[in-house]
mmCIF file of C-alpha atoms in Angstrom:
data_model
loop_
_atom_site.group_PDB
_atom_site.id
_atom_site.type_symbol
_atom_site.label_atom_id
_atom_site.label_comp_id
_atom_site.label_asym_id
_atom_site.label_seq_id
_atom_site.Cartn_x
_atom_site.Cartn_y
_atom_site.Cartn_z
ATOM 1 C CA MET A 1 -32.942 -91.724 91.376
ATOM 2 C CA THR A 2 -36.781 -91.211 89.612
ATOM 3 C CA ASN A 3 -37.853 -92.342 86.769
ATOM 4 C CA ASP A 4 -37.404 -89.644 84.158
ATOM 5 C CA GLU A 5 -33.747 -89.360 85.294
ATOM 6 C CA ALA A 6 -33.123 -93.510 84.382
ATOM 7 C CA SER A 7 -34.804 -93.130 81.423
ATOM 8 C CA LYS A 8 -32.972 -90.136 79.994
ATOM 9 C CA THR A 9 -29.780 -91.978 81.852
ATOM 10 C CA SER A 10 -30.898 -95.322 79.540
ATOM 11 C CA SER A 11 -31.285 -93.020 76.649
ATOM 12 C CA SER A 12 -28.007 -91.793 76.803
ATOM 13 C CA ALA A 13 -26.344 -95.006 77.389
ATOM 14 C CA GLN A 14 -28.676 -96.229 73.749
ATOM 15 C CA LYS A 15 -27.130 -93.564 72.111
ATOM 16 C CA GLU A 16 -23.480 -94.026 72.888
ATOM 17 C CA LEU A 17 -24.017 -97.748 71.981
ATOM 18 C CA ILE A 18 -25.082 -96.630 68.748
ATOM 19 C CA LYS A 19 -22.621 -94.135 68.100
ATOM 20 C CA LEU A 20 -19.906 -96.922 69.418
ATOM 21 C CA ALA A 21 -21.469 -99.400 66.616
ATOM 22 C CA GLU A 22 -21.675 -96.854 64.113
ATOM 23 C CA ASP A 23 -17.890 -95.928 64.495
ATOM 24 C CA SER A 24 -17.113 -99.799 64.415
ATOM 25 C CA ARG A 25 -18.603 -100.307 61.409
ATOM 26 C CA CYS A 26 -17.037 -97.401 60.113
ATOM 27 C CA LEU A 27 -13.742 -99.366 60.938
ATOM 28 C CA LEU A 28 -14.876 -102.247 59.428
ATOM 29 C CA HIS A 29 -15.330 -100.656 56.325
ATOM 30 C CA TYR A 30 -12.153 -98.714 56.308
ATOM 31 C CA VAL A 31 -9.991 -102.252 56.457
ATOM 32 C CA ALA A 32 -11.891 -104.419 53.791
ATOM 33 C CA ARG A 33 -11.087 -100.942 51.332
ATOM 34 C CA HIS A 34 -7.351 -101.830 52.216
ATOM 35 C CA GLY A 35 -6.403 -104.858 50.185
ATOM 36 C CA ASN A 36 -2.929 -104.623 52.185
ATOM 37 C CA LEU A 37 -5.206 -105.432 55.673
ATOM 38 C CA THR A 38 -6.591 -108.387 56.982
ATOM 39 C CA ILE A 39 -9.703 -109.054 59.679
ATOM 40 C CA SER A 40 -10.174 -111.276 61.744
ATOM 41 C CA PRO A 41 -13.494 -113.137 60.898
ATOM 42 C CA GLU A 42 -14.679 -113.329 64.616
ATOM 43 C CA ILE A 43 -14.038 -109.132 64.605
ATOM 44 C CA ALA A 44 -16.601 -108.929 61.424
ATOM 45 C CA LYS A 45 -18.557 -111.152 62.790
ATOM 46 C CA GLY A 46 -18.978 -109.837 66.280
ATOM 47 C CA ILE A 47 -19.325 -106.201 65.264
ATOM 48 C CA THR A 48 -21.930 -107.138 62.380
ATOM 49 C CA THR A 49 -24.073 -109.173 64.543
ATOM 50 C CA VAL A 50 -24.151 -106.591 67.397
ATOM 51 C CA SER A 51 -24.236 -103.790 65.288
ATOM 52 C CA THR A 52 -27.803 -105.813 63.486
ATOM 53 C CA LYS A 53 -28.933 -106.627 67.819
ATOM 54 C CA ILE A 54 -28.251 -102.375 68.594
ATOM 55 C CA GLU A 55 -30.426 -101.706 65.275
ATOM 56 C CA ASN A 56 -33.401 -103.905 66.308
ATOM 57 C CA ASP A 57 -33.827 -103.167 70.226
ATOM 58 C CA ASN A 58 -32.602 -106.542 70.959
ATOM 59 C CA TRP A 59 -29.168 -106.296 73.164
ATOM 60 C CA SER A 60 -27.959 -107.080 76.457
ATOM 61 C CA VAL A 61 -25.045 -105.800 78.306
ATOM 62 C CA GLY A 62 -22.910 -108.753 77.481
ATOM 63 C CA ASP A 63 -23.298 -107.378 73.488
ATOM 64 C CA GLU A 64 -21.930 -104.606 74.586
ATOM 65 C CA ILE A 65 -18.993 -105.947 76.113
ATOM 66 C CA TYR A 66 -18.339 -108.208 73.354
ATOM 67 C CA LEU A 67 -18.701 -105.019 70.838
ATOM 68 C CA ILE A 68 -16.763 -102.730 72.741
ATOM 69 C CA GLN A 69 -13.728 -106.049 73.092
ATOM 70 C CA CYS A 70 -14.456 -106.105 69.275
ATOM 71 C CA TYR A 71 -13.881 -102.278 68.721
ATOM 72 C CA ASP A 72 -10.930 -102.547 70.361
ATOM 73 C CA ARG A 73 -8.923 -105.139 69.074
ATOM 74 C CA LEU A 74 -10.011 -103.558 65.395
ATOM 75 C CA ALA A 75 -8.540 -99.926 66.612
ATOM 76 C CA ARG A 76 -5.424 -101.640 68.054
ATOM 77 C CA GLN A 77 -4.973 -103.180 64.400
ATOM 78 C CA ILE A 78 -4.955 -100.432 62.214
ATOM 79 C CA TYR A 79 -3.644 -97.605 64.507
ATOM 80 C CA PRO A 80 -2.200 -95.169 63.459
ATOM 81 C CA VAL A 81 -5.770 -94.417 62.139
ATOM 82 C CA THR A 82 -8.256 -93.583 63.855
ATOM 83 C CA ILE A 83 -11.983 -93.071 63.835
ATOM 84 C CA GLU A 84 -11.560 -89.403 64.066
ATOM 85 C CA SER A 85 -8.665 -89.150 61.625
ATOM 86 C CA ILE A 86 -11.183 -91.474 59.225
ATOM 87 C CA LYS A 87 -14.409 -88.779 59.723
ATOM 88 C CA ALA A 88 -11.788 -85.807 59.007
ATOM 89 C CA VAL A 89 -10.275 -87.378 55.765
ATOM 90 C CA VAL A 90 -13.195 -88.598 54.445
ATOM 91 C CA PRO A 91 -15.952 -86.981 53.032
ATOM 92 C CA ILE A 92 -19.682 -87.535 55.025
ATOM 93 C CA ILE A 93 -23.033 -88.538 53.093
ATOM 94 C CA THR A 94 -25.712 -86.667 55.278
ATOM 95 C CA ASN A 95 -28.795 -87.071 53.555
ATOM 96 C CA GLY A 96 -27.596 -87.457 50.235
ATOM 97 C CA LYS A 97 -25.300 -84.487 50.288
ATOM 98 C CA GLN A 98 -21.570 -85.033 50.371
ATOM 99 C CA SER A 99 -19.606 -82.511 53.097
ATOM 100 C CA LYS A 100 -16.255 -81.355 53.184
ATOM 101 C CA PRO A 101 -14.242 -83.016 55.457
ATOM 102 C CA THR A 102 -12.456 -81.180 58.215
ATOM 103 C CA ALA A 103 -8.852 -82.137 56.051
ATOM 104 C CA SER A 104 -9.790 -80.755 52.849
ATOM 105 C CA LYS A 105 -10.789 -76.622 54.235
ATOM 106 C CA THR A 106 -7.282 -77.276 56.514
ATOM 107 C CA ILE A 107 -5.635 -77.844 52.902
ATOM 108 C CA THR A 108 -7.358 -75.262 51.846
ATOM 109 C CA LEU A 109 -6.761 -72.650 54.163
ATOM 110 C CA TYR A 110 -3.064 -73.479 54.523
ATOM 111 C CA ARG A 111 -2.641 -73.350 50.848
ATOM 112 C CA TYR A 112 -4.184 -69.831 50.730
ATOM 113 C CA TYR A 113 -1.454 -68.513 53.668
ATOM 114 C CA THR A 114 1.217 -69.937 51.466
ATOM 115 C CA VAL A 115 0.571 -68.046 48.691
ATOM 116 C CA PHE A 116 -0.175 -65.000 50.078
ATOM 117 C CA THR A 117 3.070 -65.494 51.880
ATOM 118 C CA LEU A 118 4.722 -66.198 48.380
ATOM 119 C CA LEU A 119 2.997 -63.021 47.226
ATOM 120 C CA PHE A 120 4.511 -60.834 50.038
ATOM 121 C CA LEU A 121 7.829 -62.102 49.893
ATOM 122 C CA LEU A 122 8.183 -61.800 46.202
ATOM 123 C CA MET A 123 7.015 -57.980 46.740
ATOM 124 C CA VAL A 124 9.191 -57.450 49.791
ATOM 125 C CA GLN A 125 12.274 -59.011 47.789
ATOM 126 C CA MET A 126 11.624 -56.921 44.293
ATOM 127 C CA PHE A 127 10.916 -53.622 46.833
ATOM 128 C CA TYR A 128 14.344 -54.374 48.248
ATOM 129 C CA LEU A 129 16.554 -55.334 45.095
ATOM 130 C CA PHE A 130 14.642 -52.142 43.725
ATOM 131 C CA GLY A 131 16.748 -49.791 46.711
ATOM 132 C CA TYR A 132 19.549 -51.857 46.927
ATOM 133 C CA THR A 133 20.664 -51.268 42.983
ATOM 134 C CA LEU A 134 20.135 -47.304 43.655
ATOM 135 C CA LEU A 135 22.150 -47.564 46.402
ATOM 136 C CA GLU A 136 25.037 -49.403 45.057
ATOM 137 C CA ASP A 137 24.826 -46.353 41.930
ATOM 138 C CA LEU A 138 25.150 -43.629 44.443
ATOM 139 C CA LYS A 139 27.408 -44.868 47.052
ATOM 140 C CA PRO A 140 30.675 -44.612 44.624
ATOM 141 C CA PHE A 141 29.705 -41.034 43.968
ATOM 142 C CA PRO A 142 32.468 -38.835 44.655
ATOM 143 C CA GLN A 143 32.991 -36.148 47.384
ATOM 144 C CA PRO A 144 32.212 -33.649 48.094
ATOM 145 C CA ILE A 145 28.181 -33.767 46.361
ATOM 146 C CA VAL A 146 27.535 -30.432 45.216
ATOM 147 C CA SER A 147 24.329 -29.497 42.795
ATOM 148 C CA PRO A 148 24.040 -30.335 40.108
ATOM 149 C CA LEU A 149 24.714 -33.815 39.466
ATOM 150 C CA PRO A 150 25.253 -35.898 36.788
ATOM 151 C CA ASP A 151 21.809 -36.529 34.997
ATOM 152 C CA ASP A 152 22.142 -40.290 35.215
ATOM 153 C CA ILE A 153 23.545 -39.288 39.351
ATOM 154 C CA GLU A 154 20.350 -36.579 39.264
ATOM 155 C CA ALA A 155 17.658 -39.768 38.558
ATOM 156 C CA ASN A 156 19.046 -42.382 40.467
ATOM 157 C CA TYR A 157 19.198 -39.973 43.369
ATOM 158 C CA GLN A 158 14.884 -39.002 42.480
ATOM 159 C CA LEU A 159 13.868 -42.318 42.579
ATOM 160 C CA LEU A 160 15.999 -43.082 45.965
ATOM 161 C CA LYS A 161 14.431 -40.299 47.386
ATOM 162 C CA GLN A 162 11.116 -42.094 46.070
ATOM 163 C CA TRP A 163 11.876 -45.176 47.669
ATOM 164 C CA ASN A 164 12.362 -43.341 50.974
ATOM 165 C CA PHE A 165 9.246 -41.838 50.896
ATOM 166 C CA LEU A 166 7.479 -45.657 50.534
ATOM 167 C CA TRP A 167 8.978 -47.007 53.255
ATOM 168 C CA MET A 168 8.597 -44.030 55.428
ATOM 169 C CA PHE A 169 4.616 -43.866 54.465
ATOM 170 C CA GLY A 170 4.886 -40.641 52.964
ATOM 171 C CA GLN A 171 7.209 -38.805 54.955
ATOM 172 C CA THR A 172 10.599 -37.253 53.399
ATOM 173 C CA ILE A 173 13.525 -36.530 55.427
ATOM 174 C CA GLN A 174 13.530 -33.213 57.435
ATOM 175 C CA LEU A 175 17.130 -31.261 58.110
ATOM 176 C CA ASP A 176 17.490 -28.440 59.731
ATOM 177 C CA VAL A 177 20.274 -26.777 56.698
ATOM 178 C CA PRO A 178 19.153 -24.280 54.210
ATOM 179 C CA LEU A 179 18.130 -26.285 50.629
ATOM 180 C CA ASP A 180 21.491 -24.424 48.524
ATOM 181 C CA LYS A 181 24.020 -25.869 46.871
ATOM 182 C CA GLN A 182 25.964 -25.676 49.692
ATOM 183 C CA HIS A 183 24.304 -27.963 52.064
ATOM 184 C CA PHE A 184 23.131 -30.168 49.527
ATOM 185 C CA GLY A 185 25.514 -32.882 50.103
ATOM 186 C CA ILE A 186 23.832 -33.203 53.557
ATOM 187 C CA GLU A 187 20.601 -34.348 52.134
ATOM 188 C CA PHE A 188 22.378 -37.042 49.700
ATOM 189 C CA SER A 189 24.393 -38.303 52.605
ATOM 190 C CA ALA A 190 21.133 -37.917 54.385
ATOM 191 C CA ASN A 191 19.013 -40.175 52.159
ATOM 192 C CA LEU A 192 21.713 -42.340 51.489
ATOM 193 C CA ILE A 193 21.815 -43.232 54.812
ATOM 194 C CA ALA A 194 18.526 -43.415 55.740
ATOM 195 C CA ALA A 195 18.074 -45.967 52.437
ATOM 196 C CA GLN A 196 21.239 -48.000 53.552
ATOM 197 C CA SER A 197 19.717 -48.346 57.300
ATOM 198 C CA PHE A 198 16.231 -49.232 56.203
ATOM 199 C CA ILE A 199 17.970 -52.480 53.601
ATOM 200 C CA GLN A 200 19.924 -53.765 56.543
ATOM 201 C CA MET A 201 16.583 -54.030 58.475
ATOM 202 C CA LEU A 202 15.203 -55.788 55.529
ATOM 203 C CA GLN A 203 18.087 -58.134 55.442
ATOM 204 C CA SER A 204 18.562 -58.920 58.722
ATOM 205 C CA TYR A 205 14.787 -58.832 60.431
ATOM 206 C CA LEU A 206 12.057 -58.953 57.694
ATOM 207 C CA LEU A 207 13.236 -61.379 54.836
ATOM 208 C CA PRO A 208 15.071 -63.895 57.342
ATOM 209 C CA LEU A 209 11.501 -63.959 59.181
ATOM 210 C CA ILE A 210 9.584 -64.063 55.598
ATOM 211 C CA TYR A 211 11.478 -66.960 54.327
ATOM 212 C CA GLY A 212 11.259 -69.133 57.693
ATOM 213 C CA LEU A 213 7.917 -68.623 57.516
ATOM 214 C CA LEU A 214 7.237 -69.941 54.044
ATOM 215 C CA GLY A 215 9.158 -72.901 55.087
ATOM 216 C CA ALA A 216 7.133 -74.042 58.135
ATOM 217 C CA LEU A 217 4.252 -73.493 55.605
ATOM 218 C CA ILE A 218 5.796 -75.925 53.423
ATOM 219 C CA PHE A 219 6.256 -78.443 55.782
ATOM 220 C CA VAL A 220 2.835 -78.279 56.862
ATOM 221 C CA LEU A 221 1.321 -78.370 53.260
ATOM 222 C CA ARG A 222 3.895 -81.655 52.827
ATOM 223 C CA THR A 223 2.772 -82.837 55.927
ATOM 224 C CA LEU A 224 -1.021 -82.634 55.656
ATOM 225 C CA LEU A 225 -0.707 -84.212 52.068
ATOM 226 C CA GLN A 226 0.973 -87.045 53.853
ATOM 227 C CA GLN A 227 -1.526 -87.601 56.752
ATOM 228 C CA VAL A 228 -4.451 -87.106 54.242
ATOM 229 C CA ARG A 229 -3.017 -89.969 52.194
ATOM 230 C CA SER A 230 -1.986 -92.430 55.114
ATOM 231 C CA LEU A 231 -5.762 -91.644 56.699
ATOM 232 C CA THR A 232 -3.507 -90.094 60.155
ATOM 233 C CA TYR A 233 -4.592 -86.254 59.993
ATOM 234 C CA THR A 234 -7.030 -85.422 62.564
ATOM 235 C CA ALA A 235 -8.673 -82.177 63.528
ATOM 236 C CA SER A 236 -6.513 -81.225 66.902
ATOM 237 C CA ARG A 237 -3.004 -81.609 64.909
ATOM 238 C CA GLU A 238 -4.108 -78.158 64.062
ATOM 239 C CA ILE A 239 -2.953 -76.364 66.560
ATOM 240 C CA GLY A 240 0.359 -77.709 66.287
ATOM 241 C CA TYR A 241 0.501 -76.508 62.612
ATOM 242 C CA ARG A 242 -0.289 -73.307 64.158
ATOM 243 C CA LEU A 243 2.355 -73.226 66.447
ATOM 244 C CA ARG A 244 4.752 -74.338 63.887
ATOM 245 C CA LEU A 245 4.203 -71.295 61.769
ATOM 246 C CA THR A 246 5.373 -68.943 64.746
ATOM 247 C CA LEU A 247 8.256 -71.547 65.421
ATOM 248 C CA GLY A 248 8.950 -70.682 61.611
ATOM 249 C CA CYS A 249 9.140 -67.615 62.203
ATOM 250 C CA LEU A 250 11.350 -67.108 65.206
ATOM 251 C CA ALA A 251 13.487 -69.485 63.437
ATOM 252 C CA GLY A 252 14.271 -68.027 60.754
ATOM 253 C CA MET A 253 14.912 -64.588 62.633
ATOM 254 C CA ILE A 254 17.615 -66.173 64.641
ATOM 255 C CA THR A 255 19.720 -67.189 61.560
ATOM 256 C CA GLY A 256 18.919 -63.135 60.680
ATOM 257 C CA TRP A 257 20.865 -62.866 63.909
ATOM 258 C CA PHE A 258 23.258 -65.179 63.582
ATOM 259 C CA LEU A 259 24.278 -64.666 60.002
ATOM 260 C CA LYS A 260 25.010 -60.961 58.822
ATOM 261 C CA PRO A 261 26.572 -60.920 55.356
ATOM 262 C CA GLU A 262 27.135 -57.517 53.941
ATOM 263 C CA MET A 263 24.636 -55.482 53.183
ATOM 264 C CA GLY A 264 22.659 -55.728 50.300
ATOM 265 C CA GLU A 265 24.643 -59.033 49.583
ATOM 266 C CA MET A 266 21.652 -61.132 48.877
ATOM 267 C CA ALA A 267 23.868 -64.632 48.913
ATOM 268 C CA LEU A 268 21.794 -67.705 48.384
ATOM 269 C CA SER A 269 23.201 -69.063 52.065
ATOM 270 C CA PRO A 270 21.422 -66.557 54.594
ATOM 271 C CA MET A 271 18.398 -66.617 52.996
ATOM 272 C CA ALA A 272 18.530 -70.403 52.376
ATOM 273 C CA LEU A 273 19.456 -71.139 55.695
ATOM 274 C CA ALA A 274 16.522 -69.107 57.242
ATOM 275 C CA PHE A 275 14.247 -71.165 54.818
ATOM 276 C CA LEU A 276 15.309 -74.271 55.622
ATOM 277 C CA ALA A 277 14.951 -73.428 59.716
ATOM 278 C CA GLY A 278 11.518 -72.736 58.852
ATOM 279 C CA TYR A 279 10.911 -76.313 57.333
ATOM 280 C CA SER A 280 12.898 -77.800 59.818
ATOM 281 C CA ILE A 281 13.017 -76.274 63.388
ATOM 282 C CA GLU A 282 13.863 -79.117 65.041
ATOM 283 C CA VAL A 283 17.373 -79.068 64.018
ATOM 284 C CA LEU A 284 17.787 -75.619 64.734
ATOM 285 C CA PHE A 285 16.571 -76.062 68.290
ATOM 286 C CA SER A 286 18.640 -79.175 68.635
ATOM 287 C CA LEU A 287 21.536 -77.261 67.506
ATOM 288 C CA LEU A 288 20.859 -74.750 69.473
ATOM 289 C CA ASP A 289 20.047 -77.220 73.165
ATOM 290 C CA LYS A 290 23.352 -78.957 72.116
ATOM 291 C CA LEU A 291 25.071 -75.410 72.406
ATOM 292 C CA ILE A 292 23.324 -74.281 75.661
ATOM 293 C CA ASP A 293 24.168 -77.606 77.069
ATOM 294 C CA SER A 294 28.350 -77.086 75.887
ATOM 295 C CA LEU A 295 28.534 -73.901 77.867
ATOM 296 C CA ARG A 296 26.744 -75.318 80.908
ATOM 297 C CA ARG A 297 29.287 -78.520 80.923
ATOM 298 C CA GLN A 298 32.542 -75.849 80.235
ATOM 299 C CA THR A 299 30.522 -73.264 82.655
ATOM 300 C CA ASN A 300 30.580 -76.522 85.235
ATOM 301 C CA SER A 301 34.038 -77.282 84.926
ATOM 302 C CA THR A 302 35.705 -74.163 85.307
ATOM 303 C CA PRO A 303 37.134 -74.196 88.507
ATOM 304 C CA PRO A 304 36.074 -71.506 91.038
ATOM 305 C CA THR A 305 39.239 -68.923 91.657
ATOM 306 C CA ILE A 306 40.494 -69.171 95.256
ATOM 307 C CA PRO A 307 41.163 -65.607 96.473
ATOM 308 C CA PRO A 308 45.108 -65.561 97.835
ATOM 309 C CA SER A 309 45.537 -65.918 101.430
ATOM 310 C CA HIS A 310 47.038 -62.517 103.111
#
């Protein structure tokens, strides 16, 4: 090894040791600020003494080993709080300026996600209820349907056509029949069928998905609040939060598959269960695992069929 390489290695080791001393003091200050924690005087004295020697560039290998031992004992004492979680939650002051910690940025981001999801849910819910109300007013209309319609029915029908026009992105229902009084009933029924099909899709797929996503977002915000208070949040946890949102959407859709109430019947239970499934996906997947295990046991316990002998 050349002199330059040895110098670089020594400089790198010096930086690592300085960082370890800074982290040790950070943990020590955390313990000092929390009255429910106590620390051994030996650990506090060891960290302070060795840190001072490092600052004065007057340390030895024995000091480095002793600092590592003190750091290990202190880290075990305050776990699950770690140096990473403290830095992620507590604001850092650099050159007199206070920077925003990672936890604050994450909370702000997921708060925006939650507000946007809630507003989108309200828009879809209102659009759904408006179309459902129009459809329910037109469904009892007696057959055969001929033009002209009564004024109140005609108003509902025109509004339903505009409602279909919106979710069809500016398209209208085109039928290969002449638009005369004789065939008016076909156009009337086609618009009702289209509206009914779209309402069923909203109720079975889109709304449960959004409710599941909202439940997952609220769980993430609640978990973030608890972790910030206990100083256990770390940046690596955000990967789990993103996966949680995806699983929340899937959990909401799964409840939509299993629970299909009558069209338009917005009972509390199906959508509430979609929300709860997104909030607590562990319960849903635990039930699915039990169901699969039960089916597997039944399959294994079924005796094989023996063909009759000839």
